[in-house]
XYZ file of C-alpha atoms in Angstrom:
537
model
C 0.364 -0.056 0.008
C 1.091 3.443 -1.251
C 1.396 5.498 2.324
C 3.233 9.019 3.181
C 5.299 9.205 6.111
C 5.838 12.406 8.316
C 8.765 13.278 6.530
C 6.861 15.182 3.868
C 8.304 18.486 4.476
C 12.120 17.114 4.233
C 11.326 14.993 1.288
C 9.870 18.052 -0.350
C 13.187 20.375 0.512
C 15.124 17.865 -0.776
C 13.357 17.916 -4.093
C 13.376 21.841 -4.346
C 16.872 22.011 -3.953
C 17.721 19.375 -6.604
C 15.313 20.895 -9.022
C 17.244 24.475 -8.108
C 20.494 22.670 -8.817
C 19.646 20.944 -12.254
C 17.949 22.135 -15.452
C 14.449 20.551 -16.092
C 15.100 17.209 -18.194
C 12.604 15.202 -20.578
C 13.079 11.392 -20.779
C 14.707 10.113 -23.510
C 16.923 7.007 -24.448
C 20.052 7.688 -22.535
C 18.076 8.485 -19.401
C 16.053 5.596 -19.682
C 18.908 3.046 -20.553
C 20.419 4.444 -17.619
C 18.210 3.535 -15.258
C 17.139 0.100 -16.413
C 21.142 -0.405 -16.013
C 21.220 0.789 -12.681
C 17.994 -0.917 -11.572
C 19.066 -4.228 -13.239
C 20.923 -7.019 -11.494
C 24.656 -6.654 -10.570
C 26.065 -9.961 -10.764
C 27.572 -11.636 -13.719
C 24.042 -12.190 -15.042
C 23.410 -8.530 -14.811
C 26.690 -7.792 -16.637
C 26.287 -10.153 -19.304
C 22.830 -8.610 -19.740
C 24.387 -4.991 -19.819
C 26.434 -6.318 -22.492
C 23.673 -7.589 -24.548
C 21.656 -4.846 -23.837
C 18.512 -4.941 -22.421
C 15.381 -4.569 -24.450
C 12.684 -2.249 -22.740
C 9.744 -4.626 -23.479
C 10.912 -6.963 -21.064
C 11.524 -4.624 -18.256
C 8.592 -4.728 -15.483
C 9.969 -2.050 -12.503
C 11.206 1.295 -13.585
C 12.748 3.832 -11.356
C 12.826 7.154 -12.324
C 12.673 9.692 -9.249
C 14.826 12.666 -7.897
C 15.700 13.418 -12.289
C 14.112 16.827 -12.701
C 11.928 15.312 -15.543
C 9.352 17.869 -16.363
C 7.651 15.773 -19.601
C 6.952 12.200 -19.258
C 7.567 10.723 -22.699
C 9.307 7.719 -24.948
C 7.605 5.274 -22.568
C 6.120 3.337 -25.225
C 8.788 0.313 -25.524
C 8.030 -0.685 -21.516
C 5.251 -2.667 -22.845
C 5.431 -5.295 -19.985
C 6.215 -2.609 -17.199
C 4.343 -3.300 -14.068
C 5.899 -0.517 -11.990
C 6.588 2.788 -12.355
C 8.161 5.537 -9.940
C 7.982 8.810 -10.848
C 8.052 11.076 -7.729
C 9.941 14.108 -7.122
C 10.008 15.317 -10.045
C 8.645 18.759 -11.961
C 6.056 16.820 -13.946
C 3.149 19.123 -15.172
C 0.630 16.607 -16.696
C 0.131 12.966 -16.734
C 0.777 11.994 -20.350
C 2.516 9.588 -22.568
C 1.068 6.463 -20.444
C -1.144 4.996 -23.330
C 0.971 1.806 -23.963
C 1.620 0.869 -20.440
C -1.141 -1.018 -20.368
C 0.048 -3.730 -17.771
C 0.822 -1.187 -15.030
C -0.255 -2.321 -11.656
C 1.785 0.479 -9.306
C 2.214 4.284 -10.390
C 3.840 7.185 -7.873
C 3.460 10.915 -9.320
C 3.665 12.392 -6.037
C 5.670 15.394 -5.456
C 5.408 16.663 -8.923
C 3.274 19.951 -10.491
C 0.010 17.999 -11.532
C -2.879 20.108 -11.666
C -5.140 17.420 -12.898
C -5.856 13.583 -13.247
C -5.745 13.228 -16.592
C -4.167 10.334 -19.646
C -5.081 7.155 -17.212
C -7.557 5.658 -19.670
C -5.395 2.996 -20.873
C -4.377 1.712 -17.343
C -6.942 -0.606 -16.828
C -4.847 -2.959 -14.404
C -4.037 0.146 -12.198
C -4.524 -1.132 -8.255
C -1.990 1.471 -6.704
C -1.873 5.182 -7.599
C -0.061 7.622 -5.842
C -0.407 11.940 -6.658
C 0.587 12.997 -3.473
C 1.457 16.337 -3.236
C 0.589 17.639 -6.625
C -1.711 20.920 -7.263
C -4.683 18.640 -8.089
C -8.211 20.175 -7.034
C -10.180 17.829 -8.842
C -11.169 14.191 -7.999
C -11.978 12.530 -12.040
C -10.889 11.186 -15.256
C -9.877 7.628 -13.162
C -13.008 5.790 -14.707
C -10.764 3.300 -16.376
C -9.094 2.596 -13.201
C -11.913 -0.340 -12.576
C -9.262 -2.308 -10.418
C -8.345 0.531 -7.994
C -7.200 -0.518 -4.320
C -4.546 2.336 -3.496
C -5.488 5.933 -3.999
C -3.119 8.586 -2.335
C -4.173 12.247 -2.955
C -2.892 13.909 -0.029
C -1.296 17.248 0.203
C -3.137 18.831 -2.986
C -6.106 21.213 -3.608
C -9.136 19.266 -3.007
C -11.836 21.380 -1.436
C -15.196 20.018 -2.194
C -16.554 17.213 -0.479
C -18.550 16.218 -3.115
C -15.277 14.392 -4.662
C -15.777 12.184 -2.278
C -19.306 10.718 -4.337
C -17.462 10.226 -7.339
C -14.897 7.343 -5.887
C -18.074 5.499 -4.873
C -17.766 3.558 -8.133
C -14.389 2.085 -7.550
C -15.412 -0.780 -5.508
C -12.178 -2.439 -5.086
C -10.898 1.082 -3.335
C -9.655 -0.089 0.064
C -7.172 2.542 1.163
C -7.516 6.572 0.839
C -5.269 9.461 1.589
C -6.541 12.955 1.618
C -5.103 14.459 4.592
C -3.410 17.704 3.831
C -6.224 19.028 1.250
C -8.701 21.655 2.161
C -11.564 19.010 2.717
C -9.284 17.465 5.322
C -10.437 20.732 7.354
C -13.698 20.139 7.571
C -15.705 19.492 10.690
C -17.249 16.250 9.306
C -14.326 15.041 6.868
C -13.636 11.380 8.611
C -17.491 10.858 9.305
C -18.545 11.908 5.758
C -15.974 9.181 4.242
C -16.677 6.307 6.312
C -20.365 6.565 5.294
C -20.335 7.297 1.933
C -17.501 5.044 0.980
C -18.009 1.748 3.344
C -15.835 -0.458 1.926
C -12.946 1.847 2.617
C -10.662 0.071 5.033
C -7.663 2.757 5.484
C -8.169 6.240 5.724
C -5.342 8.690 5.622
C -3.011 5.107 6.434
C -5.275 4.724 9.738
C -7.335 1.381 10.021
C -11.018 2.836 10.068
C -12.844 1.340 13.257
C -16.149 -0.523 12.209
C -18.341 0.706 15.284
C -17.345 4.538 13.916
C -17.960 3.151 10.121
C -21.395 2.124 12.037
C -22.001 5.637 13.756
C -21.116 7.609 10.361
C -23.930 5.542 8.519
C -26.792 6.204 11.044
C -25.824 9.888 10.515
C -25.982 10.395 7.008
C -28.611 7.989 6.339
C -31.028 9.927 4.928
C -28.136 11.187 2.427
C -26.931 7.863 1.735
C -30.641 6.366 0.898
C -31.207 9.065 -1.683
C -27.850 8.512 -3.401
C -28.374 5.247 -3.446
C -31.697 5.687 -4.817
C -30.512 8.025 -8.027
C -27.513 5.685 -8.097
C -29.743 2.645 -8.916
C -31.840 4.912 -11.670
C -28.950 5.707 -13.088
C -27.529 2.394 -12.953
C -31.260 0.961 -14.389
C -30.426 3.592 -17.021
C -27.236 2.550 -17.988
C -27.920 -1.160 -18.613
C -31.204 0.120 -20.727
C -28.325 2.039 -22.858
C -26.378 -0.680 -22.792
C -29.077 -3.533 -23.535
C -29.814 -1.326 -26.307
C -26.001 -0.822 -27.715
C -26.053 -5.006 -27.567
C -29.477 -4.969 -29.450
C -28.256 -2.850 -32.187
C -25.069 -4.497 -32.489
C -27.239 -7.750 -33.004
C -29.402 -6.210 -35.649
C -26.242 -4.665 -37.194
C -24.770 -8.124 -37.934
C -28.339 -9.551 -39.090
C -27.917 -6.641 -41.551
C -31.221 -5.196 -41.039
C -31.469 -2.409 -38.444
C -33.790 -0.080 -38.564
C -36.046 -2.326 -39.710
C -38.024 -3.444 -37.055
C -40.381 -0.270 -37.166
C -41.290 2.931 -38.983
C -37.792 4.335 -39.381
C -37.383 3.340 -43.401
C -40.590 4.837 -43.949
C -40.181 8.031 -41.789
C -36.897 8.885 -43.767
C -38.551 8.686 -46.790
C -40.388 11.830 -45.920
C -37.937 13.679 -43.776
C -36.443 15.122 -47.007
C -39.193 15.454 -49.196
C -40.645 18.853 -48.853
C -43.425 18.095 -51.709
C -44.541 15.202 -50.399
C -45.145 16.747 -46.679
C -47.203 19.762 -48.558
C -48.996 17.325 -50.551
C -50.363 15.542 -46.942
C -52.527 18.099 -46.740
C -54.896 17.557 -49.623
C -58.223 15.914 -48.679
C -57.800 12.166 -48.616
C -54.235 12.033 -49.028
C -53.528 11.551 -44.869
C -55.616 8.618 -44.807
C -53.917 6.977 -47.944
C -50.799 7.925 -46.311
C -51.865 6.142 -42.676
C -52.628 2.796 -45.298
C -49.468 3.098 -46.563
C -47.268 3.457 -43.787
C -49.056 0.321 -41.904
C -48.564 -1.833 -45.058
C -44.899 -0.753 -45.621
C -43.633 -1.173 -41.861
C -45.479 -4.634 -41.666
C -42.923 -5.441 -44.974
C -39.889 -4.058 -42.689
C -40.747 -6.001 -40.026
C -40.742 -9.060 -42.169
C -37.484 -8.456 -43.688
C -36.380 -7.709 -40.019
C -37.396 -11.128 -38.631
C -36.279 -12.880 -41.825
C -32.979 -11.174 -41.144
C -32.240 -12.310 -37.619
C -33.481 -15.987 -38.423
C -31.042 -15.680 -41.073
C -28.280 -14.316 -39.355
C -29.122 -17.065 -36.672
C -28.720 -19.634 -39.627
C -25.444 -18.251 -40.705
C -24.100 -18.543 -36.859
C -24.867 -22.111 -36.965
C -23.266 -22.960 -39.924
C -20.125 -20.777 -38.449
C -20.082 -22.623 -35.374
C -20.402 -26.240 -36.992
C -17.645 -25.350 -39.062
C -15.330 -24.371 -36.389
C -15.932 -27.204 -34.259
C -15.391 -29.371 -37.689
C -11.940 -27.761 -37.654
C -10.929 -28.226 -34.419
C -12.111 -31.457 -34.032
C -9.857 -32.507 -37.348
C -7.095 -30.177 -36.061
C -7.144 -31.959 -32.300
C -7.856 -35.655 -33.665
C -4.145 -34.999 -35.836
C -2.406 -33.063 -33.008
C -2.895 -36.277 -30.888
C -1.800 -38.475 -33.588
C 1.320 -36.647 -33.812
C 1.845 -36.539 -30.068
C 1.130 -40.288 -29.853
C 3.875 -40.562 -32.792
C 5.998 -38.668 -31.194
C 5.754 -39.970 -27.821
C 6.758 -43.553 -29.407
C 10.012 -41.841 -31.059
C 10.729 -40.034 -27.642
C 10.737 -43.456 -25.881
C 13.147 -45.205 -28.665
C 14.827 -42.241 -29.094
C 16.023 -42.163 -25.422
C 17.163 -46.236 -25.709
C 19.362 -44.979 -29.274
C 21.035 -42.525 -27.674
C 22.084 -44.328 -24.750
C 22.782 -47.592 -27.019
C 24.835 -45.448 -29.246
C 27.034 -44.218 -25.953
C 27.326 -47.648 -24.924
C 28.661 -48.917 -28.265
C 32.311 -49.197 -28.108
C 33.078 -50.668 -31.779
C 32.733 -47.957 -34.139
C 31.157 -50.030 -36.931
C 27.881 -50.999 -34.496
C 28.153 -47.157 -33.631
C 27.871 -45.943 -37.083
C 25.162 -48.505 -38.033
C 23.226 -47.554 -34.976
C 23.326 -43.574 -35.627
C 22.465 -45.010 -39.718
C 19.358 -46.599 -38.164
C 18.355 -43.701 -35.717
C 18.629 -41.147 -39.006
C 16.120 -43.555 -40.597
C 14.122 -43.218 -37.425
C 14.045 -39.288 -37.801
C 13.256 -39.458 -41.248
C 10.774 -41.478 -40.995
C 9.077 -39.682 -37.857
C 9.264 -36.824 -40.324
C 7.861 -38.028 -43.609
C 4.730 -39.285 -40.835
C 4.464 -36.121 -39.425
C 4.376 -34.053 -42.948
C 1.854 -37.074 -44.246
C -0.144 -36.250 -41.315
C -0.414 -32.806 -42.183
C -1.023 -33.570 -45.511
C -4.198 -35.585 -44.617
C -5.340 -32.528 -42.661
C -5.162 -29.889 -44.988
C -7.001 -32.001 -47.300
C -9.724 -32.568 -45.028
C -9.358 -29.026 -43.927
C -9.418 -27.488 -47.333
C -12.619 -29.835 -48.113
C -14.154 -28.730 -45.049
C -13.789 -24.877 -45.763
C -14.932 -25.452 -49.337
C -17.860 -26.967 -48.389
C -18.425 -23.727 -45.454
C -18.091 -21.299 -48.206
C -20.545 -22.932 -50.708
C -23.216 -23.034 -47.563
C -22.250 -20.037 -46.407
C -22.491 -18.251 -50.130
C -26.063 -19.700 -50.931
C -27.294 -18.672 -47.230
C -26.349 -15.312 -48.081
C -27.573 -15.722 -51.553
C -30.802 -16.858 -50.494
C -30.770 -14.016 -47.889
C -30.483 -11.367 -49.981
C -32.855 -12.479 -52.637
C -35.475 -12.565 -50.156
C -34.901 -9.521 -48.999
C -34.791 -8.220 -52.214
C -38.022 -9.998 -53.237
C -39.473 -8.058 -49.898
C -38.402 -4.547 -50.756
C -39.728 -4.947 -54.269
C -42.918 -4.991 -52.465
C -42.287 -1.695 -50.808
C -41.411 -0.363 -54.191
C -44.831 -1.715 -55.225
C -46.781 -0.054 -52.365
C -44.654 3.076 -53.227
C -45.986 3.129 -56.810
C -49.355 2.551 -56.119
C -49.242 5.314 -53.620
C -48.119 7.801 -55.733
C -50.673 7.202 -58.616
C -53.116 7.595 -56.088
C -51.651 10.756 -54.787
C -51.299 11.884 -58.562
C -54.571 11.391 -58.895
C -55.752 13.531 -56.010
C -53.689 16.112 -57.100
C -54.944 16.535 -60.605
C -58.779 16.196 -59.117
C -57.629 19.039 -56.459
C -55.729 21.110 -59.678
C -59.317 20.614 -61.620
C -61.644 21.763 -58.723
C -59.165 24.845 -58.263
C -59.450 25.611 -61.443
C -63.370 25.278 -61.634
C -63.739 27.237 -58.297
C -64.707 24.480 -56.742
C -62.628 23.497 -54.106
C -64.138 23.700 -50.840
C -61.012 23.020 -48.342
C -58.535 25.990 -47.541
C -55.050 25.183 -48.314
C -51.554 26.357 -47.028
C -50.292 28.755 -49.490
C -46.938 26.538 -49.830
C -49.441 23.914 -50.925
C -51.095 26.256 -53.512
C -47.734 27.314 -55.015
C -47.643 23.676 -56.032
C -50.984 24.322 -58.268
C -49.940 26.820 -60.760
C -50.254 24.524 -63.698
C -50.414 20.436 -64.283
C -46.824 20.305 -65.173
C -45.083 21.787 -61.678
C -47.619 19.968 -59.932
C -46.940 16.517 -61.566
C -43.232 17.584 -61.023
C -44.073 17.938 -57.184
C -45.344 14.639 -56.846
C -42.712 13.087 -59.314
C -40.177 14.245 -57.135
C -41.554 13.014 -53.900
C -41.944 9.897 -55.461
C -38.298 9.611 -56.454
C -36.676 10.491 -52.921
C -38.998 7.861 -51.725
C -37.427 5.101 -54.333
C -34.426 6.312 -53.882
C -34.392 5.744 -50.289
C -35.808 2.065 -50.886
C -32.741 1.427 -53.238
C -30.099 2.997 -50.971
C -30.964 0.803 -48.105
C -31.202 -2.069 -50.714
C -27.709 -1.179 -51.763
C -26.213 -1.059 -48.207
C -27.724 -4.369 -47.214
C -26.608 -6.150 -50.160
C -23.357 -4.404 -49.924
C -22.767 -5.098 -46.387
C -23.603 -8.941 -46.204
C -21.263 -9.526 -49.577
C -18.658 -7.829 -47.512
C -18.949 -9.719 -44.691
C -19.141 -13.021 -46.397
C -15.923 -12.353 -48.595
C -14.011 -11.318 -45.510
C -15.054 -14.317 -43.418
C -14.165 -16.645 -45.967
C -10.687 -14.795 -46.839
C -9.796 -14.635 -43.360
C -10.706 -18.844 -42.880
C -8.352 -19.257 -45.699
C -5.656 -17.007 -44.481
C -6.014 -18.313 -41.201
C -5.539 -21.909 -42.702
C -2.535 -21.022 -44.158
C -1.053 -19.391 -41.194
C -1.775 -22.780 -38.851
C -0.339 -24.838 -41.684
C 2.898 -22.491 -41.667
C 2.986 -22.891 -38.081
C 3.057 -26.644 -37.998
C 4.981 -27.166 -40.587
C 7.440 -25.397 -38.668
C 7.261 -26.914 -35.640
C 7.582 -30.593 -37.203
C 11.052 -28.924 -38.991
C 12.199 -27.511 -35.630
C 11.224 -30.829 -33.813
C 13.097 -32.678 -36.243
C 16.149 -30.457 -36.537
C 16.336 -30.583 -32.648
C 16.707 -34.843 -32.597
C 18.787 -34.363 -35.423
C 21.206 -31.889 -33.660
C 21.091 -34.159 -30.582
C 22.559 -37.069 -32.743
C 25.090 -34.940 -34.402
C 26.457 -33.501 -31.508
C 26.557 -36.933 -30.060
C 28.058 -38.571 -32.686
C 30.669 -35.509 -33.319
C 31.692 -36.099 -29.289
C 32.235 -39.648 -29.641
C 34.645 -39.526 -32.592
C 36.744 -36.989 -30.926
C 37.131 -39.042 -28.248
């Protein structure tokens, strides 16, 4: 657990003297290499590591305190780092930590940091010290879901509501806030004990269970109200998450937005003329009937799409199971052959070592070479058989998935054609009503009072027909675009899936052949070394 002792003032004085005597520094490769070298092992292994060079990506702990560092930089190579010590510098911003995703412990105490930031990628951080900085607000820690220890003493935090923010960290057990303005509040400890009930240590002192219970009683009303708000917020978050998950499922089926009137509404969203024509007598009822039929077809597409997605998923799952079963069976056969070979291998090497006659030894070595070659041939034959089996399985899957996608597209296009038929029928009816209205206006027989914008369409027949036609074109374009989008996406998905499967199989085969060659070469090397040694003897 990160704590700060009573020597805070003395340490700060030491740092100030150091800062005044040195120029501000930026973290560069030379500084990092020096730090890694100094902190590495000093015995023979350490000296060898220094000669060969230490890879930054393998370093687990890095200490860079009292270096007069102004800016965090050049840490991107330390991808395995778990502990980073940057205390007692003059750092002003938390930055440059994006690649340190394995970091568990971070010390940024005794710096000049004014805001908590730049920690979003540190999802494994458990211990964070920002003691003795210039921070006035506790925020931007949301990604630190594993946070257990937080040291924020000697900062400028003055609002007690900052404590409420910390309730989201369910694993937080130790908190340091002494030396902040809020620590001077009369109710400071009782408030924290009440609102952070899982806390075990506050300002380096263990919290008494009895005092925690008293604090909970004192603030019961506020806590109950807060819990109610938190429950509402949690329910809202869960609902939003469920909606996002649902949308992703609909997108995976390529039918998002087709479970209601979204497509129909989009047809009229930018249709100025169509919205004007809706004022004509009879068009409103016609539009309502049109919408109901259109939405029913969209729902049919939606439900059909979900069912087809489930079929594609079952097909893919079955394919993956078949592939894994074939690979495991082949691997087991290979392991069995290797086990038999290695059993014989030990006896053969022992027999060669014990052989005193050179001619007999050479004969045994020749036999052993044959065994190695035979094993290689067996393993490669097994791999070739697997390749043929998987190729047949992949080709069958490809045919099935292409057929499923083709059937899906064909049926969706058929249903969307029904939408176009509805649109064509609606267009004819609207045009008929519009022309009748124009004729009535020309005869002075129109009883209804139309808005000026609508009357402007009835200048002459050409203007009217063009307006109705423009509305019709917009509707058809929306349907066409949705169809094109669906077809393009599902075809792209199918192509990417099949290409990736072929690519994965090529990579698997290359890896397996490499494994076989490396194993056989190792066996051959053992024999060659033994042979050379015997010859030298």
